[in-house]
DNA sequence: GTGGTCTAGACCACG
DNA sequence: GTGGTCTAGACCACG
């Protein structure tokens, strides 16, 4: 589990945590039933508050990425490979719908947008 | 000049103003040297705070979309057609760089992303 | 808006808040677009923490009972009468499914259960 | 004696133990004076802590379902058939009183509630 | 030792 | 003045 927190970003810390961990689960870098470190340990290592970690964990659980066993810890959910793919698309499309509105609003056609992405994906 | 404000959106109102007006300028719907209505009028019509309108106008001026003549009002900048195209790309790319980071983080390849956009652009 | 908090109950405070307010909305005691008091005011009056109130409000928003306008306050959602009925059933059934498992486990038949309820509903 | 433990349920494990064993006694599936297996055996088989089993056993004894003979083990209490029926009602009513408060709070009438149960009892 | 809940503060963006 | 986020503590149930 590899987390990098940016304090200068305008993205809330709990959101950064959620995005990075969910991405690692989706990419299979965290195996099913892997036990996440205790929230207090994560908090201490990242030098953030326990409550911030808790908030991210709650969001992960609500999206079905992890499950909690009180007194034991939090674990990566047992998702089938195709479920992982679905989660990936779900998250991507959720954001895409909002983003596309913006680009459309600027007057970009589908082709304009596709071309810009090709040139900026690196 | 046509503005629609959503109070329930999580996008700040001044940001909504900025995006809609800059888009109209870029698309040529607002002609160069067009005199924007007084901020107090805009505020009253949209039932929002003058401070909010002022903030949006400042943002527009900072991006070179409008210029202020003290005591006379705010006017659409005199941009050449190619400059308008540049602005459009500038704004699009500015956001695109951030967005692409997210989709990359999810593990989407360029092709995955292009395909998703084709299917969701409507 | 009428809230009574029990500190001795084993039900979390935020859960008590959620149940009481959602019930009042479902029963039409709080009209649509009614502006809830600021969370800090609620916290002070009930002598509980702002964060506890916040947690209840988040749960209410997630269930579609209220919507937030940052900087303005939180408002009762505009639900149609039939939507209110649906919410009521939703919440009831959600709990009923768990409760019935328990009574079944004890060996009570449907009729046993119905009879017990008739005798204990008051 | 047949026990199934769910680690992901939000119901405490000792509570699950208590409910399942008391239900089996009430339904006559465990005969009077039947000797329960040693708590260490139960703990090992269910892969849970001895402390947890002990807690469930204490709860069973407090409710009069089992009795302990120090050094010999724990035994199913000698309950008359009518006493078993009473225990069943006792447990059911204890929970029912709390549950009914919730459904009442939602604005459900007795008839609404009875109807919902008929439709959801399976 | 683990997560669950709660407190009493703080600073911020937005309006 | 409003909600959004965050902190550094505390006590609790469960195991």
Short mmCIF file of N, CA, C and O in Angstrom, two decimals, chain D residues 17-70:
data_model
loop_
_atom_site.label_atom_id
_atom_site.label_comp_id
_atom_site.label_asym_id
_atom_site.label_seq_id
_atom_site.Cartn_x
_atom_site.Cartn_y
_atom_site.Cartn_z
N UNK D 17 -23.94 -15.94 18.67
CA UNK D 17 -23.90 -17.21 19.40
C UNK D 17 -25.12 -17.34 20.30
O UNK D 17 -25.82 -18.36 20.29
N UNK D 18 -25.38 -16.29 21.07
CA UNK D 18 -26.51 -16.33 21.99
C UNK D 18 -27.82 -16.58 21.25
O UNK D 18 -28.61 -17.45 21.65
N UNK D 19 -28.03 -15.84 20.17
CA UNK D 19 -29.30 -15.97 19.44
C UNK D 19 -29.48 -17.37 18.86
O UNK D 19 -30.57 -17.95 18.95
N UNK D 20 -28.43 -17.90 18.28
CA UNK D 20 -28.57 -19.20 17.62
C UNK D 20 -28.78 -20.33 18.62
O UNK D 20 -29.61 -21.22 18.42
N UNK D 21 -28.03 -20.29 19.72
CA UNK D 21 -28.16 -21.38 20.69
C UNK D 21 -29.47 -21.28 21.45
O UNK D 21 -30.17 -22.28 21.65
N UNK D 22 -29.86 -20.08 21.86
CA UNK D 22 -31.12 -19.94 22.58
C UNK D 22 -32.27 -20.37 21.68
O UNK D 22 -33.23 -21.02 22.14
N UNK D 23 -32.18 -20.05 20.38
CA UNK D 23 -33.24 -20.45 19.45
C UNK D 23 -33.32 -21.96 19.36
O UNK D 23 -34.41 -22.54 19.35
N UNK D 24 -32.17 -22.62 19.33
CA UNK D 24 -32.17 -24.08 19.23
C UNK D 24 -32.75 -24.73 20.49
O UNK D 24 -33.41 -25.77 20.43
N UNK D 25 -32.49 -24.11 21.63
CA UNK D 25 -33.06 -24.65 22.88
C UNK D 25 -34.57 -24.47 22.87
O UNK D 25 -35.33 -25.39 23.19
N UNK D 26 -34.99 -23.25 22.48
CA UNK D 26 -36.43 -22.95 22.46
C UNK D 26 -37.17 -23.89 21.52
O UNK D 26 -38.28 -24.32 21.80
N UNK D 27 -36.53 -24.19 20.39
CA UNK D 27 -37.20 -25.04 19.42
C UNK D 27 -37.06 -26.53 19.75
O UNK D 27 -37.53 -27.38 19.02
N UNK D 28 -36.39 -26.81 20.88
CA UNK D 28 -36.26 -28.20 21.30
C UNK D 28 -35.21 -28.98 20.54
O UNK D 28 -35.13 -30.20 20.63
N UNK D 29 -34.38 -28.26 19.77
CA UNK D 29 -33.35 -28.97 19.01
C UNK D 29 -32.19 -29.40 19.92
O UNK D 29 -31.42 -30.27 19.56
N UNK D 30 -32.09 -28.75 21.04
CA UNK D 30 -31.10 -29.17 22.04
C UNK D 30 -31.88 -29.65 23.26
O UNK D 30 -32.61 -28.88 23.88
N UNK D 31 -31.68 -30.91 23.62
CA UNK D 31 -32.47 -31.47 24.72
C UNK D 31 -31.96 -31.02 26.08
O UNK D 31 -30.79 -30.67 26.25
N UNK D 32 -32.87 -31.07 27.06
CA UNK D 32 -32.50 -30.69 28.43
C UNK D 32 -31.33 -31.54 28.92
O UNK D 32 -31.21 -32.72 28.58
N UNK D 33 -30.45 -30.91 29.67
CA UNK D 33 -29.27 -31.57 30.26
C UNK D 33 -28.23 -32.00 29.22
O UNK D 33 -27.25 -32.65 29.57
N UNK D 34 -28.47 -31.60 27.97
CA UNK D 34 -27.43 -31.84 26.96
C UNK D 34 -26.18 -31.07 27.37
O UNK D 34 -26.25 -29.91 27.79
N UNK D 35 -25.03 -31.73 27.29
CA UNK D 35 -23.78 -31.08 27.70
C UNK D 35 -23.15 -30.36 26.51
O UNK D 35 -22.77 -30.99 25.52
N UNK D 36 -23.07 -29.03 26.62
CA UNK D 36 -22.45 -28.25 25.55
C UNK D 36 -20.97 -28.59 25.47
O UNK D 36 -20.34 -28.92 26.48
N UNK D 37 -20.37 -28.50 24.28
CA UNK D 37 -18.93 -28.76 24.16
C UNK D 37 -18.15 -27.70 24.95
O UNK D 37 -18.65 -26.59 25.15
N UNK D 38 -16.95 -28.06 25.40
CA UNK D 38 -16.10 -27.10 26.14
C UNK D 38 -15.91 -25.82 25.33
O UNK D 38 -15.78 -25.88 24.10
N UNK D 39 -15.90 -24.70 26.04
CA UNK D 39 -15.79 -23.43 25.31
C UNK D 39 -14.53 -23.35 24.46
O UNK D 39 -14.53 -22.74 23.39
N UNK D 40 -13.46 -23.99 24.91
CA UNK D 40 -12.24 -23.94 24.09
C UNK D 40 -12.42 -24.70 22.78
O UNK D 40 -11.88 -24.31 21.74
N UNK D 41 -13.18 -25.76 22.84
CA UNK D 41 -13.46 -26.52 21.60
C UNK D 41 -14.31 -25.68 20.65
O UNK D 41 -14.01 -25.59 19.44
N UNK D 42 -15.36 -25.07 21.21
CA UNK D 42 -16.22 -24.21 20.38
C UNK D 42 -15.40 -23.10 19.74
O UNK D 42 -15.50 -22.84 18.54
N UNK D 43 -14.56 -22.47 20.57
CA UNK D 43 -13.75 -21.36 20.08
C UNK D 43 -12.86 -21.81 18.93
O UNK D 43 -12.76 -21.14 17.89
N UNK D 44 -12.23 -22.98 19.12
CA UNK D 44 -11.30 -23.45 18.10
C UNK D 44 -12.05 -23.76 16.80
O UNK D 44 -11.62 -23.36 15.71
N UNK D 45 -13.17 -24.45 16.92
CA UNK D 45 -13.92 -24.85 15.71
C UNK D 45 -14.45 -23.63 14.94
O UNK D 45 -14.46 -23.62 13.72
N UNK D 46 -14.90 -22.64 15.67
CA UNK D 46 -15.46 -21.45 15.00
C UNK D 46 -14.38 -20.41 14.69
O UNK D 46 -14.66 -19.36 14.13
N UNK D 47 -13.15 -20.70 15.12
CA UNK D 47 -12.04 -19.78 14.92
C UNK D 47 -12.35 -18.40 15.52
O UNK D 47 -12.12 -17.36 14.90
N UNK D 48 -12.89 -18.42 16.72
CA UNK D 48 -13.13 -17.16 17.43
C UNK D 48 -12.47 -17.24 18.79
O UNK D 48 -11.93 -18.28 19.18
N UNK D 49 -12.50 -16.15 19.53
CA UNK D 49 -11.82 -16.11 20.82
C UNK D 49 -12.62 -16.82 21.91
O UNK D 49 -13.85 -16.82 21.91
N UNK D 50 -11.90 -17.44 22.85
CA UNK D 50 -12.54 -18.10 23.99
C UNK D 50 -13.37 -17.09 24.78
O UNK D 50 -14.45 -17.40 25.28
N UNK D 51 -12.86 -15.87 24.86
CA UNK D 51 -13.56 -14.82 25.60
C UNK D 51 -14.94 -14.57 25.02
O UNK D 51 -15.91 -14.37 25.73
N UNK D 52 -15.00 -14.63 23.70
CA UNK D 52 -16.28 -14.40 23.02
C UNK D 52 -17.28 -15.50 23.36
O UNK D 52 -18.45 -15.23 23.64
N UNK D 53 -16.81 -16.73 23.31
CA UNK D 53 -17.70 -17.86 23.65
C UNK D 53 -18.17 -17.72 25.09
O UNK D 53 -19.35 -17.85 25.39
N UNK D 54 -17.22 -17.42 25.98
CA UNK D 54 -17.55 -17.27 27.40
C UNK D 54 -18.66 -16.22 27.58
O UNK D 54 -19.61 -16.43 28.35
N UNK D 55 -18.54 -15.13 26.87
CA UNK D 55 -19.51 -14.05 27.00
C UNK D 55 -20.91 -14.53 26.57
O UNK D 55 -21.91 -14.23 27.23
N UNK D 56 -20.96 -15.29 25.51
CA UNK D 56 -22.24 -15.80 25.02
C UNK D 56 -22.83 -16.78 26.05
O UNK D 56 -24.01 -16.73 26.38
N UNK D 57 -21.99 -17.65 26.59
CA UNK D 57 -22.44 -18.63 27.59
C UNK D 57 -23.02 -17.91 28.83
O UNK D 57 -24.04 -18.33 29.37
N UNK D 58 -22.33 -16.86 29.26
CA UNK D 58 -22.81 -16.10 30.42
C UNK D 58 -24.19 -15.52 30.15
O UNK D 58 -25.07 -15.53 31.00
N UNK D 59 -24.35 -15.02 28.93
CA UNK D 59 -25.64 -14.44 28.54
C UNK D 59 -26.72 -15.52 28.54
O UNK D 59 -27.85 -15.28 28.99
N UNK D 60 -26.37 -16.69 28.07
CA UNK D 60 -27.32 -17.82 28.05
C UNK D 60 -27.71 -18.21 29.47
O UNK D 60 -28.88 -18.48 29.77
N UNK D 61 -26.71 -18.21 30.36
CA UNK D 61 -26.99 -18.61 31.75
C UNK D 61 -27.87 -17.55 32.42
O UNK D 61 -28.81 -17.88 33.14
N UNK D 62 -27.58 -16.28 32.16
CA UNK D 62 -28.36 -15.20 32.75
C UNK D 62 -29.83 -15.27 32.32
O UNK D 62 -30.72 -14.91 33.09
N UNK D 63 -30.05 -15.74 31.12
CA UNK D 63 -31.44 -15.86 30.63
C UNK D 63 -32.06 -17.21 31.00
O UNK D 63 -33.19 -17.51 30.61
N UNK D 64 -31.28 -18.04 31.73
CA UNK D 64 -31.84 -19.31 32.18
C UNK D 64 -31.88 -20.41 31.14
O UNK D 64 -32.61 -21.39 31.29
N UNK D 65 -31.09 -20.27 30.10
CA UNK D 65 -31.09 -21.30 29.06
C UNK D 65 -30.13 -22.45 29.39
O UNK D 65 -30.35 -23.57 28.97
N UNK D 66 -29.05 -22.13 30.10
CA UNK D 66 -28.10 -23.18 30.46
C UNK D 66 -27.69 -23.02 31.92
O UNK D 66 -27.95 -21.98 32.53
N UNK D 67 -27.09 -24.06 32.47
CA UNK D 67 -26.54 -23.96 33.82
C UNK D 67 -25.14 -24.56 33.83
O UNK D 67 -24.81 -25.41 32.99
N UNK D 68 -24.31 -24.07 34.73
CA UNK D 68 -22.92 -24.50 34.76
C UNK D 68 -22.65 -25.41 35.95
O UNK D 68 -23.11 -25.15 37.06
N UNK D 69 -21.93 -26.49 35.71
CA UNK D 69 -21.43 -27.29 36.82
C UNK D 69 -19.92 -27.19 36.76
O UNK D 69 -19.29 -27.79 35.87
N UNK D 70 -19.38 -26.45 37.72
CA UNK D 70 -17.94 -26.16 37.67
C UNK D 70 -17.14 -27.44 37.56
O UNK D 70 -17.36 -28.38 38.35
#
